Tab-separated table of C-alpha atoms and ligand atoms in Angstrom:
chain	number	residue	atom	x	y	z
A	1	UNK	CA	6.619	-106.626	55.524
A	2	UNK	CA	8.372	-103.245	55.384
A	3	UNK	CA	11.385	-102.817	57.730
A	4	UNK	CA	10.821	-99.111	58.277
A	5	UNK	CA	8.075	-97.443	60.256
A	6	UNK	CA	10.064	-94.869	62.214
A	7	UNK	CA	13.110	-92.706	61.529
A	8	UNK	CA	15.444	-90.383	63.393
A	9	UNK	CA	16.645	-87.482	61.273
A	10	UNK	CA	19.758	-85.631	62.390
A	11	UNK	CA	19.734	-81.991	61.266
A	12	UNK	CA	16.903	-79.509	60.725
A	13	UNK	CA	18.609	-77.505	57.994
A	14	UNK	CA	17.063	-78.140	54.573
A	15	UNK	CA	17.376	-81.881	53.822
A	16	UNK	CA	16.177	-82.873	57.324
A	17	UNK	CA	12.716	-81.252	57.377
A	18	UNK	CA	12.151	-82.100	53.694
A	19	UNK	CA	13.034	-85.753	54.352
A	20	UNK	CA	10.595	-85.756	57.285
A	21	UNK	CA	7.803	-84.328	55.097
A	22	UNK	CA	8.505	-86.858	52.331
A	23	UNK	CA	8.682	-89.763	54.797
A	24	UNK	CA	5.355	-88.646	56.234
A	25	UNK	CA	3.921	-88.838	52.704
A	26	UNK	CA	5.457	-92.326	52.409
A	27	UNK	CA	3.819	-93.439	55.675
A	28	UNK	CA	6.950	-93.333	57.869
A	29	UNK	CA	6.984	-91.379	61.139
A	30	UNK	CA	10.130	-89.295	61.598
A	31	UNK	CA	11.461	-87.126	64.416
A	32	UNK	CA	14.063	-84.472	63.594
A	33	UNK	CA	16.904	-83.607	66.011
A	34	UNK	CA	18.860	-80.370	65.558
A	35	UNK	CA	22.007	-79.248	67.345
A	36	UNK	CA	21.138	-75.535	67.267
A	37	UNK	CA	18.674	-74.136	69.811
A	38	UNK	CA	16.152	-72.770	67.295
A	39	UNK	CA	15.265	-72.793	63.581
A	40	UNK	CA	16.733	-69.337	63.074
A	41	UNK	CA	20.051	-69.837	64.886
A	42	UNK	CA	21.763	-70.570	61.550
A	43	UNK	CA	24.787	-69.352	59.631
A	44	UNK	CA	22.443	-66.770	58.053
A	45	UNK	CA	22.772	-65.242	54.615
A	46	UNK	CA	20.734	-65.930	51.509
A	47	UNK	CA	20.621	-68.802	49.058
A	48	UNK	CA	19.044	-69.413	45.693
A	49	UNK	CA	16.876	-72.482	45.192
A	50	UNK	CA	16.983	-73.686	41.588
A	51	UNK	CA	13.803	-74.551	39.613
A	52	UNK	CA	14.457	-78.279	40.117
A	53	UNK	CA	14.594	-77.709	43.888
A	54	UNK	CA	11.289	-75.852	43.815
A	55	UNK	CA	9.741	-78.656	41.712
A	56	UNK	CA	10.909	-81.179	44.307
A	57	UNK	CA	9.504	-79.076	47.172
A	58	UNK	CA	6.143	-79.139	45.363
A	59	UNK	CA	5.991	-82.916	45.903
A	60	UNK	CA	5.914	-82.417	49.649
A	61	UNK	CA	3.636	-79.372	49.470
A	62	UNK	CA	6.366	-76.974	50.620
A	63	UNK	CA	6.995	-74.949	47.445
A	64	UNK	CA	4.455	-72.190	48.138
A	65	UNK	CA	5.619	-71.545	51.692
A	66	UNK	CA	9.182	-71.114	50.450
A	67	UNK	CA	8.240	-68.962	47.458
A	68	UNK	CA	6.197	-66.743	49.777
A	69	UNK	CA	9.407	-65.552	51.494
A	70	UNK	CA	11.595	-65.472	48.355
A	71	UNK	CA	12.671	-63.043	45.640
A	72	UNK	CA	12.488	-64.610	42.171
A	73	UNK	CA	15.438	-64.326	39.816
A	74	UNK	CA	14.954	-65.287	36.201
A	75	UNK	CA	17.864	-63.472	34.559
A	76	UNK	CA	21.552	-64.010	35.016
A	77	UNK	CA	24.573	-62.065	33.900
A	78	UNK	CA	28.299	-62.292	34.245
A	79	UNK	CA	30.459	-59.266	34.876
A	80	UNK	CA	34.183	-59.068	34.212
A	81	UNK	CA	35.989	-55.902	35.193
A	82	UNK	CA	32.663	-54.058	35.269
A	83	UNK	CA	31.470	-55.258	31.857
A	84	UNK	CA	28.136	-57.088	32.261
A	85	UNK	CA	27.146	-59.766	29.738
A	86	UNK	CA	23.735	-61.496	29.937
A	87	UNK	CA	23.979	-65.240	30.451
A	88	UNK	CA	21.817	-67.492	28.298
A	89	UNK	CA	19.163	-69.220	30.414
A	90	UNK	CA	17.045	-72.327	30.125
A	91	UNK	CA	13.491	-71.445	29.122
A	92	UNK	CA	10.267	-72.644	30.677
A	93	UNK	CA	11.625	-73.886	34.014
A	94	UNK	CA	10.611	-70.972	36.226
A	95	UNK	CA	12.878	-68.669	38.213
A	96	UNK	CA	15.444	-69.334	40.903
A	97	UNK	CA	14.032	-68.326	44.278
A	98	UNK	CA	16.408	-66.345	46.515
A	99	UNK	CA	15.590	-66.871	50.171
A	100	UNK	CA	16.986	-65.758	53.455
A	101	UNK	CA	18.304	-68.928	55.113
A	102	UNK	CA	16.624	-68.100	58.438
A	103	UNK	CA	13.267	-67.589	56.695
A	104	UNK	CA	13.685	-70.872	54.823
A	105	UNK	CA	14.444	-72.818	58.010
A	106	UNK	CA	11.522	-71.171	59.768
A	107	UNK	CA	9.121	-71.966	56.897
A	108	UNK	CA	10.166	-75.635	56.745
A	109	UNK	CA	10.018	-75.921	60.528
A	110	UNK	CA	6.517	-74.435	60.668
A	111	UNK	CA	5.246	-76.681	57.890
A	112	UNK	CA	6.708	-79.830	59.450
A	113	UNK	CA	5.327	-79.074	62.915
A	114	UNK	CA	1.959	-78.103	61.413
A	115	UNK	CA	1.814	-81.628	60.026
A	116	UNK	CA	2.667	-83.153	63.387
A	117	UNK	CA	6.350	-83.883	62.772
A	118	UNK	CA	8.329	-83.348	65.984
A	119	UNK	CA	11.521	-81.267	65.714
A	120	UNK	CA	13.692	-81.188	68.811
A	121	UNK	CA	16.300	-78.422	69.153
A	122	UNK	CA	19.453	-78.366	71.279
A	123	UNK	CA	20.072	-82.057	70.462
A	124	UNK	CA	23.530	-82.654	69.004
A	125	UNK	CA	24.183	-86.238	67.938
A	126	UNK	CA	27.498	-87.536	69.220
A	127	UNK	CA	27.268	-91.310	68.811
A	128	UNK	CA	25.049	-94.204	67.811
A	129	UNK	CA	24.299	-97.662	69.152
A	130	UNK	CA	23.214	-100.400	66.833
A	131	UNK	CA	21.071	-103.041	68.515
A	132	UNK	CA	19.509	-105.712	66.297
A	133	UNK	CA	16.698	-104.328	64.092
A	134	UNK	CA	17.002	-100.718	65.332
A	135	UNK	CA	19.399	-97.805	65.737
A	136	UNK	CA	19.834	-95.483	68.715
A	137	UNK	CA	21.114	-91.936	68.458
A	138	UNK	CA	23.061	-90.618	71.460
A	139	UNK	CA	22.956	-86.842	72.045
A	140	UNK	CA	25.380	-84.547	73.828
A	141	UNK	CA	22.900	-83.968	76.658
A	142	UNK	CA	23.023	-87.686	77.472
A	143	UNK	CA	19.571	-88.464	76.035
A	144	UNK	CA	18.934	-91.094	73.373
A	145	UNK	CA	16.338	-91.849	70.694
A	146	UNK	CA	15.665	-95.162	68.975
A	147	UNK	CA	14.003	-95.868	65.614
A	148	UNK	CA	14.112	-98.253	62.672
A	149	UNK	CA	16.663	-96.079	60.905
A	150	UNK	CA	18.762	-92.938	61.262
A	151	UNK	CA	19.193	-90.356	58.506
A	152	UNK	CA	22.216	-88.051	58.616
A	153	UNK	CA	20.992	-84.708	57.239
A	154	UNK	CA	23.673	-83.004	59.293
A	155	UNK	CA	25.425	-80.962	56.654
A	156	UNK	CA	28.910	-80.745	55.222
A	157	UNK	CA	30.583	-81.379	58.600
A	158	UNK	CA	28.372	-84.416	59.214
A	159	UNK	CA	28.883	-86.524	62.332
A	160	UNK	CA	26.803	-89.367	60.885
A	161	UNK	CA	29.180	-89.634	57.889
A	162	UNK	CA	32.027	-90.624	60.235
A	163	UNK	CA	29.777	-92.970	62.212
A	164	UNK	CA	28.841	-94.762	58.981
A	165	UNK	CA	32.491	-95.088	58.028
A	166	UNK	CA	35.394	-93.443	59.867
A	167	UNK	CA	37.335	-93.696	56.584
A	168	UNK	CA	34.828	-91.433	54.796
A	169	UNK	CA	36.551	-88.159	53.863
A	170	UNK	CA	35.808	-84.823	55.481
A	171	UNK	CA	35.054	-81.625	53.559
A	172	UNK	CA	37.701	-79.742	51.566
A	173	UNK	CA	38.140	-76.053	52.299
A	174	UNK	CA	37.839	-73.950	49.126
A	175	UNK	CA	40.088	-71.178	50.442
A	176	UNK	CA	37.094	-68.838	50.488
A	177	UNK	CA	34.953	-67.292	53.217
A	178	UNK	CA	31.380	-66.184	52.497
A	179	UNK	CA	30.401	-62.624	53.469
A	180	UNK	CA	27.073	-61.040	52.575
A	181	UNK	CA	25.513	-57.632	52.861
A	182	UNK	CA	22.873	-55.235	51.646
A	183	UNK	CA	24.145	-52.004	50.073
A	184	UNK	CA	22.347	-48.700	49.606
A	185	UNK	CA	23.957	-48.437	46.146
A	186	UNK	CA	21.580	-49.274	43.276
A	187	UNK	CA	23.095	-51.345	40.493
A	188	UNK	CA	22.356	-50.855	36.840
A	189	UNK	CA	20.635	-54.219	36.339
A	190	UNK	CA	16.991	-55.099	35.648
A	191	UNK	CA	15.010	-56.464	38.614
A	192	UNK	CA	15.364	-60.219	39.013
A	193	UNK	CA	18.907	-60.263	37.584
A	194	UNK	CA	21.604	-62.122	39.449
A	195	UNK	CA	25.072	-61.025	38.364
A	196	UNK	CA	28.167	-63.165	38.922
A	197	UNK	CA	31.108	-60.787	39.024
A	198	UNK	CA	34.813	-61.443	38.585
A	199	UNK	CA	36.542	-58.685	40.503
A	200	UNK	CA	40.258	-57.846	40.191
A	201	UNK	CA	41.113	-59.915	43.251
A	202	UNK	CA	38.061	-62.039	44.009
A	203	UNK	CA	34.644	-63.192	42.966
A	204	UNK	CA	31.317	-61.767	44.149
A	205	UNK	CA	27.676	-61.753	43.111
A	206	UNK	CA	24.819	-59.304	43.508
A	207	UNK	CA	21.168	-58.748	42.752
A	208	UNK	CA	18.795	-55.781	43.148
A	209	UNK	CA	16.650	-55.918	46.268
A	210	UNK	CA	12.956	-55.370	45.444
A	211	UNK	CA	12.703	-52.958	48.378
A	212	UNK	CA	15.681	-50.894	47.112
A	213	UNK	CA	19.445	-51.205	47.267
A	214	UNK	CA	21.456	-54.251	46.318
A	215	UNK	CA	22.111	-57.554	48.060
A	216	UNK	CA	25.602	-58.945	47.498
A	217	UNK	CA	27.643	-61.982	48.455
A	218	UNK	CA	31.434	-62.125	48.410
A	219	UNK	CA	33.721	-65.147	48.225
A	220	UNK	CA	36.667	-63.715	50.072
A	221	UNK	CA	40.009	-65.518	49.738
A	222	UNK	CA	41.162	-66.497	53.215
A	223	UNK	CA	44.134	-68.742	54.018
A	224	UNK	CA	42.442	-71.051	56.503
A	225	UNK	CA	38.929	-72.223	57.348
A	226	UNK	CA	37.208	-70.511	60.271
A	227	UNK	CA	34.142	-71.518	62.217
A	228	UNK	CA	31.152	-69.191	62.177
A	229	UNK	CA	31.852	-68.316	65.816
A	230	UNK	CA	35.478	-67.404	64.982
A	231	UNK	CA	34.408	-65.389	61.934
A	232	UNK	CA	31.807	-63.486	63.931
A	233	UNK	CA	34.297	-62.714	66.676
A	234	UNK	CA	36.199	-60.572	64.144
A	235	UNK	CA	34.844	-56.993	64.393
A	236	UNK	CA	32.635	-56.000	61.443
A	237	UNK	CA	34.853	-52.973	60.777
A	238	UNK	CA	37.784	-55.287	60.164
A	239	UNK	CA	35.767	-57.378	57.680
A	240	UNK	CA	34.726	-54.183	55.923
A	241	UNK	CA	38.377	-53.105	55.685
A	242	UNK	CA	39.346	-56.458	54.118
A	243	UNK	CA	36.379	-56.190	51.745
A	244	UNK	CA	37.416	-52.661	50.730
A	245	UNK	CA	40.983	-53.843	50.097
A	246	UNK	CA	39.685	-56.741	47.986
A	247	UNK	CA	36.852	-55.146	46.021
A	248	UNK	CA	37.493	-51.405	46.411
A	249	UNK	CA	38.636	-50.939	42.773
A	250	UNK	CA	35.896	-53.100	41.270
A	251	UNK	CA	32.779	-51.866	39.586
A	252	UNK	CA	30.205	-52.043	41.151
A	253	UNK	CA	31.938	-54.034	43.951
A	254	UNK	CA	33.632	-50.950	45.415
A	255	UNK	CA	30.351	-49.009	45.628
A	256	UNK	CA	28.551	-51.997	47.112
A	257	UNK	CA	31.075	-52.373	49.922
A	258	UNK	CA	31.332	-48.613	50.575
A	259	UNK	CA	27.554	-48.199	50.919
A	260	UNK	CA	26.944	-51.256	53.117
A	261	UNK	CA	25.856	-50.438	56.626
A	262	UNK	CA	27.974	-52.544	59.060
A	263	UNK	CA	24.707	-53.669	60.697
A	264	UNK	CA	23.701	-55.316	57.428
A	265	UNK	CA	26.917	-57.279	56.999
A	266	UNK	CA	26.982	-61.008	57.813
A	267	UNK	CA	29.825	-63.501	57.688
A	268	UNK	CA	28.349	-66.797	56.541
A	269	UNK	CA	31.486	-68.826	57.175
A	270	UNK	CA	34.069	-70.886	55.308
A	271	UNK	CA	33.013	-72.466	52.041
A	272	UNK	CA	33.567	-76.196	51.789
A	273	UNK	CA	32.964	-78.868	49.197
A	274	UNK	CA	32.712	-82.606	49.687
A	275	UNK	CA	34.903	-84.911	47.637
A	276	UNK	CA	32.953	-88.028	46.569
A	277	UNK	CA	31.866	-89.911	49.708
A	278	UNK	CA	32.554	-93.640	49.233
A	279	UNK	CA	29.954	-94.910	51.742
A	280	UNK	CA	26.548	-93.270	51.903
A	281	UNK	CA	24.998	-95.915	54.140
A	282	UNK	CA	25.768	-98.739	56.525
A	283	UNK	CA	23.356	-100.895	58.465
A	284	UNK	CA	20.405	-98.681	59.407
A	285	UNK	CA	22.157	-95.358	58.803
A	286	UNK	CA	22.167	-93.273	55.623
A	287	UNK	CA	23.279	-89.808	54.490
A	288	UNK	CA	21.277	-87.158	52.681
A	289	UNK	CA	22.039	-83.600	51.491
A	290	UNK	CA	25.409	-81.927	52.058
A	291	UNK	CA	26.472	-84.764	54.365
A	292	UNK	CA	26.667	-86.980	51.255
A	293	UNK	CA	27.193	-84.480	48.456
A	294	UNK	CA	28.074	-80.811	48.932
A	295	UNK	CA	28.997	-79.251	45.593
A	296	UNK	CA	30.737	-75.907	45.443
A	297	UNK	CA	28.364	-72.979	45.942
A	298	UNK	CA	29.209	-72.065	42.309
A	299	UNK	CA	26.828	-74.843	41.259
A	300	UNK	CA	23.763	-73.026	42.672
A	301	UNK	CA	22.514	-76.547	43.364
A	302	UNK	CA	23.531	-77.550	46.929
A	303	UNK	CA	20.136	-76.924	48.508
A	304	UNK	CA	18.183	-78.220	45.521
A	305	UNK	CA	20.157	-81.467	45.418
A	306	UNK	CA	19.626	-81.862	49.161
A	307	UNK	CA	15.861	-81.509	48.648
A	308	UNK	CA	15.826	-83.961	45.723
A	309	UNK	CA	17.859	-86.568	47.622
A	310	UNK	CA	15.586	-86.326	50.665
A	311	UNK	CA	12.560	-87.066	48.500
A	312	UNK	CA	14.180	-89.878	46.520
A	313	UNK	CA	15.264	-91.505	49.787
A	314	UNK	CA	11.674	-91.442	51.065
A	315	UNK	CA	10.416	-92.956	47.789
A	316	UNK	CA	12.901	-95.816	48.071
A	317	UNK	CA	11.938	-96.485	51.696
A	318	UNK	CA	8.271	-96.443	50.685
A	319	UNK	CA	8.687	-99.037	47.945
A	320	UNK	CA	11.559	-101.303	48.949
A	321	UNK	CA	10.738	-103.302	52.061
A	322	UNK	CA	14.255	-104.085	53.202
A	323	UNK	CA	16.455	-101.207	54.443
A	324	UNK	CA	19.750	-102.150	52.751
A	325	UNK	CA	18.027	-102.582	49.399
A	326	UNK	CA	16.224	-99.256	49.819
A	327	UNK	CA	19.472	-97.425	50.699
A	328	UNK	CA	21.386	-99.031	47.808
A	329	UNK	CA	18.645	-98.085	45.347
A	330	UNK	CA	18.575	-94.521	46.681
A	331	UNK	CA	22.329	-94.242	46.149
A	332	UNK	CA	21.994	-95.670	42.636
A	333	UNK	CA	19.313	-93.068	41.822
A	334	UNK	CA	21.355	-90.158	43.139
A	335	UNK	CA	25.130	-90.649	42.984
A	336	UNK	CA	25.706	-90.074	39.294
A	337	UNK	CA	23.621	-86.883	39.198
A	338	UNK	CA	25.148	-85.251	42.263
A	339	UNK	CA	28.735	-86.107	41.308
A	340	UNK	CA	28.243	-84.837	37.767
A	341	UNK	CA	26.988	-81.494	39.094
A	342	UNK	CA	29.856	-81.328	41.600
A	343	UNK	CA	32.356	-81.791	38.747
A	344	UNK	CA	30.785	-78.974	36.724
A	345	UNK	CA	30.889	-76.663	39.749
A	346	UNK	CA	34.515	-77.547	40.525
A	347	UNK	CA	35.476	-76.318	37.038
A	348	UNK	CA	33.691	-73.010	37.692
A	349	UNK	CA	35.532	-72.664	41.001
A	350	UNK	CA	38.895	-72.720	39.231
A	351	UNK	CA	37.755	-69.730	37.161
A	352	UNK	CA	36.712	-67.641	40.179
A	353	UNK	CA	39.908	-65.660	40.641
A	354	UNK	CA	41.347	-64.965	37.196
A	355	UNK	CA	44.487	-62.838	37.038
A	356	UNK	CA	44.543	-59.480	35.162
A	357	UNK	CA	45.562	-61.056	31.833
A	358	UNK	CA	42.897	-63.776	32.082
A	359	UNK	CA	40.384	-61.047	32.953
A	360	UNK	CA	41.175	-59.088	29.807
A	361	UNK	CA	40.885	-62.273	27.783
A	362	UNK	CA	37.559	-63.215	29.469
A	363	UNK	CA	36.172	-59.760	28.750
A	364	UNK	CA	36.787	-60.260	25.037
A	365	UNK	CA	35.868	-63.892	24.783
A	366	UNK	CA	32.895	-64.337	27.119
A	367	UNK	CA	30.269	-62.583	24.978
A	368	UNK	CA	31.234	-64.840	22.057
A	369	UNK	CA	31.252	-67.944	24.259
A	370	UNK	CA	27.834	-67.101	25.688
A	371	UNK	CA	26.354	-66.531	22.244
A	372	UNK	CA	27.584	-69.979	21.185
A	373	UNK	CA	26.506	-71.635	24.453
A	374	UNK	CA	23.643	-74.083	24.456
A	375	UNK	CA	22.175	-73.718	27.983
A	376	UNK	CA	19.678	-76.463	27.294
A	377	UNK	CA	22.548	-78.896	26.853
A	378	UNK	CA	24.674	-77.754	29.803
A	379	UNK	CA	22.001	-76.800	32.349
A	380	UNK	CA	18.782	-78.329	30.993
A	381	UNK	CA	19.272	-81.739	32.643
A	382	UNK	CA	20.076	-80.069	35.986
A	383	UNK	CA	17.121	-77.701	35.998
A	384	UNK	CA	14.505	-79.937	34.392
A	385	UNK	CA	15.087	-82.911	36.720
A	386	UNK	CA	11.717	-84.139	37.907
A	387	UNK	CA	10.944	-86.830	40.459
A	388	UNK	CA	8.086	-89.111	39.545
A	389	UNK	CA	6.714	-89.620	43.055
A	390	UNK	CA	3.881	-91.927	42.020
A	391	UNK	CA	5.929	-94.424	40.032
A	392	UNK	CA	7.068	-97.287	42.265
A	393	UNK	CA	10.845	-97.641	42.687
A	394	UNK	CA	12.302	-101.064	42.004
A	395	UNK	CA	15.611	-102.498	43.187
B	1	FAD	C1	27.692	-69.052	51.932
B	1	FAD	C2	26.901	-70.151	51.288
B	1	FAD	C3	26.061	-69.852	50.227
B	1	FAD	C4	25.317	-70.865	49.611
B	1	FAD	N1	24.495	-70.540	48.574
B	1	FAD	C5	23.754	-71.490	47.999
B	1	FAD	C6	22.854	-71.172	46.955
B	1	FAD	O1	22.717	-70.019	46.553
B	1	FAD	N2	22.100	-72.171	46.413
B	1	FAD	C7	22.207	-73.477	46.849
B	1	FAD	O2	21.492	-74.351	46.339
B	1	FAD	N3	23.051	-73.813	47.843
B	1	FAD	C8	23.823	-72.858	48.433
B	1	FAD	N4	24.668	-73.184	49.435
B	1	FAD	C9	24.737	-74.593	49.861
B	1	FAD	C10	23.531	-74.931	50.740
B	1	FAD	O3	23.509	-74.062	51.849
B	1	FAD	C11	23.619	-76.391	51.194
B	1	FAD	O4	23.772	-77.230	50.072
B	1	FAD	C12	22.366	-76.788	51.966
B	1	FAD	O5	22.232	-75.996	53.116
B	1	FAD	C13	22.420	-78.264	52.344
B	1	FAD	O6	21.350	-78.580	53.177
B	1	FAD	P1	21.492	-79.700	54.315
B	1	FAD	O7	20.201	-79.756	54.993
B	1	FAD	O8	22.068	-80.929	53.707
B	1	FAD	O9	22.617	-79.151	55.286
B	1	FAD	P2	22.544	-77.863	56.241
B	1	FAD	O10	21.702	-76.827	55.651
B	1	FAD	O11	23.981	-77.527	56.530
B	1	FAD	O12	21.841	-78.394	57.549
B	1	FAD	C14	22.482	-79.306	58.413
B	1	FAD	C15	21.883	-79.139	59.799
B	1	FAD	O13	22.381	-80.182	60.643
B	1	FAD	C16	22.694	-79.644	61.910
B	1	FAD	N5	23.673	-80.517	62.539
B	1	FAD	C17	24.968	-80.692	62.184
B	1	FAD	N6	25.562	-81.606	62.966
B	1	FAD	C18	24.622	-82.021	63.848
B	1	FAD	C19	24.616	-82.982	64.907
B	1	FAD	N7	25.710	-83.696	65.217
B	1	FAD	N8	23.470	-83.170	65.619
B	1	FAD	C20	22.331	-82.449	65.312
B	1	FAD	N9	22.276	-81.532	64.319
B	1	FAD	C21	23.417	-81.331	63.579
B	1	FAD	C22	23.220	-78.259	61.599
B	1	FAD	O14	23.146	-77.416	62.735
B	1	FAD	C23	22.288	-77.821	60.471
B	1	FAD	O15	21.136	-77.160	60.932
B	1	FAD	C24	25.439	-72.204	50.064
B	1	FAD	C25	26.275	-72.515	51.135
B	1	FAD	C26	27.005	-71.501	51.730
B	1	FAD	C27	27.915	-71.849	52.883
C-alpha cells in the first residue's frame, strides 16, 4: 500500500501551489503553509516563465490562468554599449511569458483554493518533529500540522533544507541586487522583444510594455546582501541616484532610469544562487524548487525548473509506494537537469559586467558568434523538456 496520502507543503510561492495541484492530481491531499500574510505580500517584480515551465503548468491545468496575466515574449536581443543584436531563438516552443510575481502568486492561489486545496498564510515553519510514520511541522505561532510527508518549497533561504541536513549549504550571494521599474521612455525594439543589455558598469534588461513605455530590470552591483525589508527602507530617491550613477551613460539605460517615476520603482532584493545541495531529502522530508536548486536569474529557468520539479515529485509519489524510494527516484529524475542548467547560467553570470575593453570586443564578436550559434543545441533541451505525466515512474 502507498505510504503517502497527505502532505504538508511549506511555501506558497511557485513550487508550493504547483506541487499541491500536482499531488491533488496524483490523489494526495496537501495543505500549503506560507510565512507571508497574503499571496501578494511578495518581493514583487516580474519574471519570465520559459516555454518548458508553461508546458509543465499545462499538466496541472494552470497554464491558461498564468498566461491570462502575462505578456508574451518571443524575441530576444543582446545589447552591448547600445548596439542591439538579435539572439537566435529555438523555434516552435512558444513564447516566454512575463508575469508580475504578485499576479502569478494570486493566480496560483486562486486556482489551488478553487480546487479545495487549503493554503494557510502567516504560518512560518521553524522546526519539525519526526514521529514514526509521520512528520509534524512546527510554526512560529506555536501551532503544528502533521502529515505523511513534508515538502520544503520554501525558496532559496529554505528552512527545511537545514532541517533535512544542517550541513547542507546556504545560498551564495551574487553581489547583485535586483531593481525593477517602468519607464515612460519608449525603446526602439519590436513588441515582444526582451533585450539583455551590457551597460558600461552593470547589466540590465528591458522589454516594451504593451500599454506603452518600457519595463526594465537592473542587476545592480552591491557589496553585501540585503533583505527586502532593508532594501525597501532605503529611500527610492537614493536608489534612483545609484541607478543614475550606474546606468546614466548607457543607451537606452540612461533614458530608462531618467524617465522612471519613483512610484514605479521596486527593489526586488539580493540575487542568490544555490550551490549543489548534497541532500534533497531525509526521512519524510524533501525539497522542491529554489530550496533544492536555484540557478542564477541569468538562466531564465528558476521558476520553470521549480514547476517541473514539483510535478515530477508528485508523479514519483503517485507511482512509488514507499517514500524513500519515491524521493530518491525524484532526485534521480531532476538533479542532472537542474545542475546542468545552473552551470550554464553561472557562465553567463561571469560575463555580466565586462570591462570597457571586453565590451568593445563583445560588440565586434557577438554578431558573428550569434550567427554561428546553434540555439537548438544549447537551449533546445532546456526549452523542449516535457514531462510524460501518464507514463508510470519506476524506481
Ligand atoms: C529579481 C529576481 C528575478 C527573477 N527572474 C526570474 C525570471 O525571469 N525567470 C525565472 O524563471 N526565474 C526568475 N527568478 C527566480 C524565481 O523567482 C525562482 O526560481 C522561483 O521563485 C522559485 O520558486 P519557489 O516556489 O521555489 O520559491 P519562492 O518563489 O521563493 O517561494 C518560496 C515561498 O516560501 C515562503 N517561505 C520561506 N520560508 C518559509 C517558512 N519557513 N515557512 C513558511 N513559508 C516560507 C516564502 O515566503 C515564499 O513565498 C528571479 C528571481 C529574482 C530574485
